[in-house]
XYZ file of C-alpha atoms in Angstrom:
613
model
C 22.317 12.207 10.617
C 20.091 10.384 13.525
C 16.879 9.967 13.641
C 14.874 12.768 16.149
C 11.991 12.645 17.762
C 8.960 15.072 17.216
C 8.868 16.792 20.130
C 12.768 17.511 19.695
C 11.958 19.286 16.150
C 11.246 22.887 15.895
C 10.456 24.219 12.068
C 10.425 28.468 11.885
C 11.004 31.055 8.957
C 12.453 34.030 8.997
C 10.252 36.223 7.782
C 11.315 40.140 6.895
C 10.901 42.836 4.819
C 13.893 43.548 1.965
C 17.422 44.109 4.132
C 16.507 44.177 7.634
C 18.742 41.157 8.013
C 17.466 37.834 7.640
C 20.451 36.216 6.069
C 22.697 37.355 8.411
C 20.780 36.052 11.557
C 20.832 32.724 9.872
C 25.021 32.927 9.391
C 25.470 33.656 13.189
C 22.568 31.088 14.471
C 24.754 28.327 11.650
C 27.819 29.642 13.139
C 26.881 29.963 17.106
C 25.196 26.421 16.921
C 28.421 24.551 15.614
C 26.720 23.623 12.032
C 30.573 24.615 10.834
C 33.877 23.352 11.512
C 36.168 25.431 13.406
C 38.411 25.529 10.034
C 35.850 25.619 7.653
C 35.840 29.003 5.461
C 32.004 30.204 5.263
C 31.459 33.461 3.125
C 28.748 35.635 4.537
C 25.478 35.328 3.816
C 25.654 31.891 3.138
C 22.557 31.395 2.703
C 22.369 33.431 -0.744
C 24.015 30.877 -3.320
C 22.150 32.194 -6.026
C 24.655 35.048 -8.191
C 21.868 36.939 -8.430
C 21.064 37.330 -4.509
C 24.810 37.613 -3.791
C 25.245 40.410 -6.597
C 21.516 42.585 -5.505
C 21.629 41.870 -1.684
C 18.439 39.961 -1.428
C 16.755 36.885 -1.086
C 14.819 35.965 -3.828
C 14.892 31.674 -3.490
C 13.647 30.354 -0.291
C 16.117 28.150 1.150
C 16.271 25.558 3.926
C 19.109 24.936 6.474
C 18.952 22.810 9.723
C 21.399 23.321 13.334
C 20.789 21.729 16.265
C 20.762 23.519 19.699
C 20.308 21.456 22.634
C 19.369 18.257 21.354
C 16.795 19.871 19.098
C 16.921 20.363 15.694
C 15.859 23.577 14.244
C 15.026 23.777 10.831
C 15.393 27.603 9.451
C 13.470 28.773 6.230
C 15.269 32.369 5.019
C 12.197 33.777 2.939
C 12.655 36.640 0.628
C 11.573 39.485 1.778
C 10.241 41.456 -1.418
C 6.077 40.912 -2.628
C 7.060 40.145 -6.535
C 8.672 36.653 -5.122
C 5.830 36.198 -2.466
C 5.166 32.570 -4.644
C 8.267 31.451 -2.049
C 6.633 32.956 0.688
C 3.427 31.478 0.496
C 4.470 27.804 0.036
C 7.980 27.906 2.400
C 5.404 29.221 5.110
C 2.959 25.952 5.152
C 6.131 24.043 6.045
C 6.674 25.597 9.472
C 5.492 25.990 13.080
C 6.647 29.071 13.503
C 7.841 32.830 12.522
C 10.837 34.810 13.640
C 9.531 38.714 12.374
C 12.434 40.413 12.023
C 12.226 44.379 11.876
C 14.882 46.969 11.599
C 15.060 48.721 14.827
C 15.518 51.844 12.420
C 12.801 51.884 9.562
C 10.420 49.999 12.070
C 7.831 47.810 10.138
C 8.019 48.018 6.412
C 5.680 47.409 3.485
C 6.684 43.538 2.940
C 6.660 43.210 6.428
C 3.200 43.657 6.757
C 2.766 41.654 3.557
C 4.545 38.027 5.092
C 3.274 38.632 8.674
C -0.261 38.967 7.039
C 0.333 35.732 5.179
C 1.889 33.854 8.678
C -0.853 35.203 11.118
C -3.302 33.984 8.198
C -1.627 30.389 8.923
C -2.109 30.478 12.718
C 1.718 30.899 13.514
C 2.278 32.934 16.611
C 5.569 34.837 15.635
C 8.273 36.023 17.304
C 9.377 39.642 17.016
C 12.989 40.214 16.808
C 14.057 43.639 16.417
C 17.320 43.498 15.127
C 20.000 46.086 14.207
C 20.059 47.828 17.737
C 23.954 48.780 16.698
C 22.721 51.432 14.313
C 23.366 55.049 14.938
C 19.569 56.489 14.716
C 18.125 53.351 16.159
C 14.347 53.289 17.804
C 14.203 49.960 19.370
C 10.947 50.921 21.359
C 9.188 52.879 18.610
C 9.698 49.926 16.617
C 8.181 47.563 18.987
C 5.027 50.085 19.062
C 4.425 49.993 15.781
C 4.902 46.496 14.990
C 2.155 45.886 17.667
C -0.256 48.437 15.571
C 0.625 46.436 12.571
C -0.837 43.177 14.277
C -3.529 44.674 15.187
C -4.551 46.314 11.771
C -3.821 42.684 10.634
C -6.448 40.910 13.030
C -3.886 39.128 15.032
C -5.805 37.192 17.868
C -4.867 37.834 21.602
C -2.821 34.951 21.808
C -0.652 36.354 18.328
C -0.619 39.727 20.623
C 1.107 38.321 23.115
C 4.747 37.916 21.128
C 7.954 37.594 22.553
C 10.643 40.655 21.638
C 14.036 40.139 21.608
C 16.480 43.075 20.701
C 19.007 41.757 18.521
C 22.133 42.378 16.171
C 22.877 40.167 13.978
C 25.567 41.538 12.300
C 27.641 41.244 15.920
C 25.841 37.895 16.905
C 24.188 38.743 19.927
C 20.369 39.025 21.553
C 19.156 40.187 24.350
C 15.452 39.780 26.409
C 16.184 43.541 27.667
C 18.007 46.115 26.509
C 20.263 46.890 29.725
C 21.338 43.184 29.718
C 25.023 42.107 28.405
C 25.409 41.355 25.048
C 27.069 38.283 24.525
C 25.506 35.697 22.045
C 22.490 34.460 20.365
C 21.466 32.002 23.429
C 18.440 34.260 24.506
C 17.467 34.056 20.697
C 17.674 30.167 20.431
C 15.976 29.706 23.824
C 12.896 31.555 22.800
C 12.593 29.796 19.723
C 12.742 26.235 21.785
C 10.122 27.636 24.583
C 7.858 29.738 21.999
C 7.934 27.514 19.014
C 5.868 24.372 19.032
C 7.077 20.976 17.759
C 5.611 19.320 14.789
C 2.014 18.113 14.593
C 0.939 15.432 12.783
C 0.641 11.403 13.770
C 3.192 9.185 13.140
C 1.618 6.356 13.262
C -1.267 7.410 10.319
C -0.188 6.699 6.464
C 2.478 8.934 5.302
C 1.384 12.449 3.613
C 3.713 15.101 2.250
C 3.471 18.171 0.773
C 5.807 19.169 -2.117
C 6.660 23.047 -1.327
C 10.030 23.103 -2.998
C 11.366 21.431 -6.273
C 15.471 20.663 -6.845
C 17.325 19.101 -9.691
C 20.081 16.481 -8.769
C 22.192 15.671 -11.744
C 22.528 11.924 -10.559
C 19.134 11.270 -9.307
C 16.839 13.714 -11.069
C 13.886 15.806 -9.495
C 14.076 16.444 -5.934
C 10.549 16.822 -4.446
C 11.021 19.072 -0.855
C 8.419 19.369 1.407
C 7.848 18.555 5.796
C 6.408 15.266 6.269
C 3.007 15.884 7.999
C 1.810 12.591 8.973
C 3.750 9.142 8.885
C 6.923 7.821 8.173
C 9.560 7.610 4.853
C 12.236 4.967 4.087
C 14.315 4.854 1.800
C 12.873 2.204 -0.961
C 9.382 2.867 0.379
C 6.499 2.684 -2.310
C 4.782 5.757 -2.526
C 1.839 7.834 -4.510
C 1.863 11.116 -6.084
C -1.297 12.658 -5.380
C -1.954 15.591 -8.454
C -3.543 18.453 -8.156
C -6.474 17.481 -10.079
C -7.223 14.220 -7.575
C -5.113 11.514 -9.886
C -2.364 9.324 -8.512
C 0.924 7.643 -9.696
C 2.891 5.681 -7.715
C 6.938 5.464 -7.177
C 9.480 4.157 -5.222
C 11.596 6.323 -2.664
C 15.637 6.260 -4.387
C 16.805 8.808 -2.538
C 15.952 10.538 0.641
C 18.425 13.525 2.257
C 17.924 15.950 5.371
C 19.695 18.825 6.158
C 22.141 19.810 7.926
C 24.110 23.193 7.816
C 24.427 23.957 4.318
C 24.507 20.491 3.313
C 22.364 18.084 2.398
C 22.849 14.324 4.050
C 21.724 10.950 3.417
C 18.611 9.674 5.148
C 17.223 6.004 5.822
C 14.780 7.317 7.513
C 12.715 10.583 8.456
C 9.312 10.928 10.880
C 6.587 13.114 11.173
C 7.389 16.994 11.327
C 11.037 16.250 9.597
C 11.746 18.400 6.826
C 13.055 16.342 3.678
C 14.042 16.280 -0.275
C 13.187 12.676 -1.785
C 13.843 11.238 -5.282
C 11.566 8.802 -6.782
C 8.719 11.052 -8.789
C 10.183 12.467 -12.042
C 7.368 14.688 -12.549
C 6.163 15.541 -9.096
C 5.010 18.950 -8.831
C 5.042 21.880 -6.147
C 1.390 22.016 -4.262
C 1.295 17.852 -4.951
C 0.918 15.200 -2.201
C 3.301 12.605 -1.384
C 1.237 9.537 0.265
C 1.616 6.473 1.246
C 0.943 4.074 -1.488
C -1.738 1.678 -0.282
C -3.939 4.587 1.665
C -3.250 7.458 -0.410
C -5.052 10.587 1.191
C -4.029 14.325 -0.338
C -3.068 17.643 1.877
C -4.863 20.808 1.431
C -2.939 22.224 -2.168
C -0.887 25.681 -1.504
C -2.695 28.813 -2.439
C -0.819 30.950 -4.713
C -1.836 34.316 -5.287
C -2.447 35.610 -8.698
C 0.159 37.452 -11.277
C -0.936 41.513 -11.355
C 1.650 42.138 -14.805
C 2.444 40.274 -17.992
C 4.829 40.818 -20.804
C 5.705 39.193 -24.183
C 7.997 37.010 -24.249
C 9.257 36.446 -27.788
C 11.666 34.965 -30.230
C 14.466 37.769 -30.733
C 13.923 38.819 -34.637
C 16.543 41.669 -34.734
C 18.916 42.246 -37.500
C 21.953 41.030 -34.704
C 19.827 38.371 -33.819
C 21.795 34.791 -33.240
C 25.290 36.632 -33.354
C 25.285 36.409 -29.139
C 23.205 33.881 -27.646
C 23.329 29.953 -27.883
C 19.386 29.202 -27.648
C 17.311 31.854 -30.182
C 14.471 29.248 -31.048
C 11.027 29.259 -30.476
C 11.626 25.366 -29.192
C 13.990 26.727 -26.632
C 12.415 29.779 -25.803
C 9.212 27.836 -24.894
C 10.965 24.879 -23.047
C 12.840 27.038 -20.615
C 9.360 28.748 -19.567
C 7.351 25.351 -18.973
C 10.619 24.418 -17.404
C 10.255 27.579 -15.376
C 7.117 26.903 -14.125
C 7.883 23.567 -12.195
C 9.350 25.657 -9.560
C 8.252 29.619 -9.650
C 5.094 28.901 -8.359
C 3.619 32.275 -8.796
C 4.539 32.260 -12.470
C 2.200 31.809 -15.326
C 2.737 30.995 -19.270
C 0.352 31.350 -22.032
C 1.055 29.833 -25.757
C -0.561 32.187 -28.259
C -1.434 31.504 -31.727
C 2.033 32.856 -32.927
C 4.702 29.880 -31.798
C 7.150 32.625 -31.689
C 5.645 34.435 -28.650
C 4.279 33.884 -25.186
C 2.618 35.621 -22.717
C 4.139 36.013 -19.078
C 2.052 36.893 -16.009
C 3.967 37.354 -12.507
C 3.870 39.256 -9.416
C 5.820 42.182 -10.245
C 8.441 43.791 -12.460
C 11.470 42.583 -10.523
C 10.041 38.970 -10.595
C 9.953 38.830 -14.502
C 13.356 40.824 -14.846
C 14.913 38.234 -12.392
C 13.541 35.147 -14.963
C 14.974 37.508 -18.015
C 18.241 37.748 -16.270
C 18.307 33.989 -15.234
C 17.524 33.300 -18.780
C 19.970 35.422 -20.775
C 23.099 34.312 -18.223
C 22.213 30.484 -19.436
C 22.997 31.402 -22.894
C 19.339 32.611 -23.889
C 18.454 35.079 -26.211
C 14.812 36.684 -26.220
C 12.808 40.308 -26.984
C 10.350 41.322 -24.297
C 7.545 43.814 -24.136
C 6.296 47.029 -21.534
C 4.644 45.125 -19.132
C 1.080 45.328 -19.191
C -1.070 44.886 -15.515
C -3.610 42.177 -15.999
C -7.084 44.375 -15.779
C -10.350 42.390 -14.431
C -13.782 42.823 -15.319
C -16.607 43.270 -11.935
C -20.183 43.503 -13.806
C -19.710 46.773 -16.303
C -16.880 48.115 -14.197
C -13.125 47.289 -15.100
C -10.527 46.917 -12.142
C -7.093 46.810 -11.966
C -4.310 46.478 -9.418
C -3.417 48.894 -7.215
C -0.179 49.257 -4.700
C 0.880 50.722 -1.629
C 3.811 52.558 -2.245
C 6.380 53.753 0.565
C 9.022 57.139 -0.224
C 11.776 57.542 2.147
C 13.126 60.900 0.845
C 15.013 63.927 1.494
C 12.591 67.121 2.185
C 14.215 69.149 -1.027
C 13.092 66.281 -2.854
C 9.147 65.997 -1.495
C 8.071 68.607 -4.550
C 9.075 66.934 -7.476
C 7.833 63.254 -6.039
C 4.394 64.682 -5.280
C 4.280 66.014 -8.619
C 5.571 63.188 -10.402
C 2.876 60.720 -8.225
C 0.567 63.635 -9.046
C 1.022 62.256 -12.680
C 0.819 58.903 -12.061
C -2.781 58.875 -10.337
C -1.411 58.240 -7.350
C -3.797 59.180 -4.154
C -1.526 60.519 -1.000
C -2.399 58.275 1.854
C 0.068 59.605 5.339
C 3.017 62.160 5.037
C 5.715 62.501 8.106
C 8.781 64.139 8.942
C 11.044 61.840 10.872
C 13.555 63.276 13.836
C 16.233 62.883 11.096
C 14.486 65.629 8.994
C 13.924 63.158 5.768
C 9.931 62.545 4.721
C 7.956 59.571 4.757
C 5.066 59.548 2.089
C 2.878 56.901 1.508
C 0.578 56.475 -1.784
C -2.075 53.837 -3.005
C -1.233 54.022 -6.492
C -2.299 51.952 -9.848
C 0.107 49.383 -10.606
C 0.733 51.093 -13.923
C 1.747 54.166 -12.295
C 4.780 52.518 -10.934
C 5.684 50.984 -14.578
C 9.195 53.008 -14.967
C 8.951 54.878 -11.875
C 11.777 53.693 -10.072
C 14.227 54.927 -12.606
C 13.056 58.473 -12.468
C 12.442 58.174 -8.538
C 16.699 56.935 -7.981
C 17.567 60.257 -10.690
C 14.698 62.851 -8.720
C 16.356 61.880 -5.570
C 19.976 62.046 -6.480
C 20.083 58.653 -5.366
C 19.422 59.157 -1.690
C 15.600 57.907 -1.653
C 14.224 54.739 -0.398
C 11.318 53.317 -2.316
C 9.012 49.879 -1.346
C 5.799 49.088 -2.332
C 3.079 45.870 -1.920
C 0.404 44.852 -4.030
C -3.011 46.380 -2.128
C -5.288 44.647 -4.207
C -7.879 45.486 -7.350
C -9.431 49.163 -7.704
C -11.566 51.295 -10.154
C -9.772 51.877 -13.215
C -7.851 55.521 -12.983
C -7.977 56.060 -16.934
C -4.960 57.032 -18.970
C -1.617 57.730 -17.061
C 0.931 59.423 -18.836
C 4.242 58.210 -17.486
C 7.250 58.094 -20.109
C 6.830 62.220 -21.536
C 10.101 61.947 -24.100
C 10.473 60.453 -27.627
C 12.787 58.392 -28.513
C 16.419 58.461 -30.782
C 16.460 56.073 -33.117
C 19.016 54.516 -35.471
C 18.101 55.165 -39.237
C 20.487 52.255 -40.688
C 22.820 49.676 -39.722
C 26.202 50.357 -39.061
C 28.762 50.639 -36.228
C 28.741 54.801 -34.218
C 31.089 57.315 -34.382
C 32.201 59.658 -32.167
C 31.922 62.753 -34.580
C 27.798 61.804 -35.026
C 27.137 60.825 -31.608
C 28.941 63.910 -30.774
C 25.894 66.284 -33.114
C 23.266 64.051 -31.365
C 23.776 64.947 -27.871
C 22.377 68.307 -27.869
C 19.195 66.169 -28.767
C 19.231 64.141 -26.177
C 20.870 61.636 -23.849
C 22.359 58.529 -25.520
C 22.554 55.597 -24.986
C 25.060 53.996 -26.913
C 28.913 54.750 -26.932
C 31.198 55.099 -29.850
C 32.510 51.723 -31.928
C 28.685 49.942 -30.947
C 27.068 48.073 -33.833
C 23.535 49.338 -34.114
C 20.587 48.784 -37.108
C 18.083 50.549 -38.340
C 14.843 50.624 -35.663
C 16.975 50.630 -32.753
C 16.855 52.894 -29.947
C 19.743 54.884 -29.465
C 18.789 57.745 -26.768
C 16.467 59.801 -25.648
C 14.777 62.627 -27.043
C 14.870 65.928 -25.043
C 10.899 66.073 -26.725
C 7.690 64.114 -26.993
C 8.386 62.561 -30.388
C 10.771 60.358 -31.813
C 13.517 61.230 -33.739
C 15.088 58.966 -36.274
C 18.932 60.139 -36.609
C 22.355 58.884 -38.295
C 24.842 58.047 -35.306
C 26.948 56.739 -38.324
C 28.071 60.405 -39.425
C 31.819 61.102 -40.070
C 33.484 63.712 -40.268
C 33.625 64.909 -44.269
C 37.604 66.174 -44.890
C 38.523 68.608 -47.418
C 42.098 69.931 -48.738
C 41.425 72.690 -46.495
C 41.085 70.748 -42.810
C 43.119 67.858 -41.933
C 41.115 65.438 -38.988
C 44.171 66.112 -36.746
C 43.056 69.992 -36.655
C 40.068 69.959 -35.418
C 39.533 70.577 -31.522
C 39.242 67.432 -29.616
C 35.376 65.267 -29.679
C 34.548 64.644 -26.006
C 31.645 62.994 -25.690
C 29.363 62.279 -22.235
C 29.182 59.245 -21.013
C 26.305 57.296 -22.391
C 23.227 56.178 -19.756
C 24.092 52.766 -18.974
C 20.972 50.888 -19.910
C 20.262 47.124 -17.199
C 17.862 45.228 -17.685
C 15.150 46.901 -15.363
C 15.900 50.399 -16.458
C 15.021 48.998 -20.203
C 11.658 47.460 -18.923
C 10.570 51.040 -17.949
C 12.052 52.857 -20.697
C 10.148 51.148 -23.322
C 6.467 51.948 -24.695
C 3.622 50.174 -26.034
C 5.914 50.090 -29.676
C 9.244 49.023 -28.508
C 11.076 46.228 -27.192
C 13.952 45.294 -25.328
C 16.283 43.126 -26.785
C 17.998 40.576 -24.292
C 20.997 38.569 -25.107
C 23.830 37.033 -22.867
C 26.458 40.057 -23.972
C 23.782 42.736 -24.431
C 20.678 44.790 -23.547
C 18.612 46.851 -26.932
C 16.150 48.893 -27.276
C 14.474 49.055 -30.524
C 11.183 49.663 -32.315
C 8.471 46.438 -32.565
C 8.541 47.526 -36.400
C 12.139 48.749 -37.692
C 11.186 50.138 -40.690
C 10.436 53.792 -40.631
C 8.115 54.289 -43.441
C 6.158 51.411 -42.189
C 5.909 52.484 -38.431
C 4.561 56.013 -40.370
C 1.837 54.071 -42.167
C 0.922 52.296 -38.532
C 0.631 55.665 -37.004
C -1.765 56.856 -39.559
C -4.273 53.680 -39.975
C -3.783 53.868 -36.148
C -4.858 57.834 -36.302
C -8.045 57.158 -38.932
C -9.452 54.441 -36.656
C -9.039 56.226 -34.117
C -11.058 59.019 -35.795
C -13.135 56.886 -37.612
């Protein structure tokens, strides 16, 4: 890979909210720009290699790819496009000149898309708007336009931000157009823009070399990869060099490796200038938000601003009864290396040791952003119990705060009755409500970030499945008080054993299960759901008793309904203050924090006396 010059490097992100796109513009701009081979198989979305983004349809890594158009190379940054992994978002955005907004000529401007264009505007970039998806049946490629231009101005863009270029665009069919009566061909309108609109590089190349770390990679030969756009300067390979820490020390290394990209791959450097964006082995224990200088006239870049976590949950050695039996790391030692580990790269993550070695506390952005760590962790072979998550409350003077969301309901109109009343519950305060052409409703709610703890589930089973929910963190409030969200007890195990249909059969009229016949289960564990408010401790263990009278074969047929398939997320709501999910690589539990049932009775009295007392 030559050498370029500054002014022939152009650095943008995609920025987007969740499924408008992004990953699909950056296939066709790889593909129409000749980063593949003519034989080369490609899958789509390339650009999600992570199982998890492949398997949920979105971005949740930011990744960077580079194409060249023109003599100029363009390197792309696909963001994600959801608020609980806005850690990538913040630091992937200091490493570029430039935004593509990309908005869904249908749905128009969405929650996270006023969240990342509020972030980029914040920078100085002056994006460009592409609304993409003009193919749709239902699309409003003007209305869109409209309102994206009332979103910059409720975000304080300046005049010069104001004055963005639109190109109509799908992405999906590879093509862009300046107008929307012109042919549709290719992407050439889009790539011209982003050469005329998009500045090159700043930064001297003849000052000492700085370099922000924004990204962190592991190379099995070399070691830590430290990612970042060089801002000022030069980098050979060999060069001596300084990590600059966040708290104003240095340590100094030597350059072993240095790589560019290019497509999807990553290619050998000898040398990179200002404004190229590079990964570079030499630091073991760089970290994100660090400087890399030049080693005799060290001087340290402005650190990346991360904003902070609004939920935490427990994270916690797995003490079950089937503890051990599924997962290959269960110790406190493993548990606790695989967070600090963690936290080298998810910025926007945060671990606290407590006086118990067997638990930690976890603060991030959101519930999908912890569930996505649990998931990541239990797939490597981990096994852990977590907790409810808990938002992180802040005290202002003698009042108590705590973080509240804007919350977004795409619905059907049969459906707008039991939402309101369900948000009604939840504290939630009604902010717009609109009928769209289509006839479905658009309601949108400031609401406590507790309200939306296990909302999702109930909002997907209110809706029949047809609703669209988004929401974005809208910063700290008064505290609302007590919200009642989860109204039904729970059915719990009353000893170990392995089900049976004939007593899972006798439990359903009680309430929806959980479990299936043949599944081992203990005593404590959570079996169901209660059609009431309390819990009910039950024996799914039950046969059938035969007499001389009735032979098993005589009896009419057992057909049981098909248990509620428990993920990972739906557990995370489900569970109260006194329960935990247990995660392992072959399974998801729910169970009581204290299995015993004559012990959890004493807790609920001393709990009850206090309380009185």
């Amino acid at each position: 890979m030559t050498v370029v010059t500054q002014t022939a490097i152009r650095n943008i992100a995609i920025i987007a909210h969740v499924d408008h796109g992004k990953t699909t513009l950056v296939d066709g701009l790889l593909r129409q720009s000749g980063a593949f081979r003519s034989n080369e198989q490609v899958q789509e979305r390339a650009m999600d290699s992570n199982d998890l983004e492949r398997e949920r349809g979105i971005t949740i890594l930011a990744k960077n790819t580079s194409l060249t158009y023109r003599n100029t190379r363009i390197n792309i940054i696909d963001t994600p496009g959801h608020a609980d992994f806005s850690g990538e978002v913040e630091r992937t955005l200091n490493m570029v000149d430039g935004v593509l907004l990309l908005v869904d000529a249908v749905d128009g401007p969405m929650p996270q898309t006023k969240f990342v264009l509020s972030r980029s505007l914040r920078l100085g970039h002056c994006p460009i708007v592409v609304i993409n998806k003009i193919d749709r049946p239902g699309a409003r490629p003007d209305d869109a336009v409209n309102r994206t231009f009332d979103l910059f101005v409720q975000l304080g863009a300046s005049d010069r931000q104001l004055d963005f270029p639109i190109l109509y665009t799908s992405a999906k069919l590879g093509y862009s157009v300046r107008k929307l009566d012109e042919p549709k061909t290719d992407l050439a309108p889009l790539f011209e823009t982003i050469l005329a609109h998009v500045p090159p590089p700043q930064g001297s190349p003849t000052s000492p070399l700085q370099l922000l770390v924004t990204s962190i990679d592991y190379d099995p030969y070399v070691g830590r990869l430290a990612i970042g756009k060089i801002a000022n300067g030069r980098l050979k390979m060999g060069d001596a060099i300084s990590r600059i820490k966040r708290n104003g020390t240095t340590e100094t290394g030597r350059v072993t490796r240095l790589l560019g990209f290019h497509g999807l791959n990553r290619v050998e450097l000898e040398e990179a200038g200002t404004g190229e964006v590079v990964a570079l082995a030499g630091l073991d224990e760089v970290e994100i938000g660090e400087t890399i200088a030049d080693a005799n006239d060290p001087h340290a870049l402005p650190t990346i601003e991360i904003g902070e976590p609004t939920l935490t949950m427990e994270f916690m050695v797995n003490a079950s009864p089937l503890a051990g039996t599924e997962g290959k790391f269960v110790t406190s030692r493993h548990l606790r290396e695989r967070l600090l580990r963690e936290l080298r790269t998810n910025v926007a993550l945060k671990v606290e040791e407590t006086e118990n070695g067997d638990r930690f506390i976890v603060a991030g952005r959101g519930e999908l952003h912890l569930a996505i760590l649990i998931e990541n962790m239990r797939r490597e072979g981990y096994e852990l119990a977590v907790s409810k998550p808990r938002v992180i409350l802040k005290q202002e003077g003698d009042r108590t705060l705590e973080p509240y969301e804007l919350l977004l309901l795409d619905i059907e109109e049969a459906h707008q009755g039991v939402m309101i009343e369900q948000l009604g519950r939840r504290k939630a305060e009604l902010l717009n409500h609109q009928v769209g052409v289509d006839g479905r409703v658009r309601l949108e709610y400031r609401i406590p970030a507790r309200g939306l703890i296990g909302f999702h589930s109930d909002f997907v089973t209110d809706t029949k499945g047809t609703g669209i929910i988004h929401h974005l963190f809208d910063g700290y409030g008064p505290y609302k008080g007590e919200i009642s969200i989860r109204t039904r007890g729970a059915l719990i195990a009353m000893e170990a054993g392995e089900t049976v249909a004939y007593g899972l059969f006798n439990l359903q009229e009680r309430g929806e299960l959980f479990v299936g016949a043949g599944v081992k289960v203990y005593a404590g564990m959570i079996i169901g759901q209660h059609t009431r408010d309390n819990d009910l401790v039950v024996n799914p263990m039950k046969s059938k008793k035969l007499t001389n009278m009735r032979a098993s074969g005589s009896d009419e047929n057992i057909t049981l309904t098909p248990p509620r398939q428990m993920t990972l997320e739906r557990a995370i709501e489900f569970i109260a203050d006194d329960e935990l999910v247990e995660v392992t690589p072959a399974s998801i539990r729910l169970r009581k924090r204290i299995l015993d049932e004559n012990e959890r009775k004493r807790m609920a009295k001393r709990t009850e006396s206090l309380s009185d007392g």
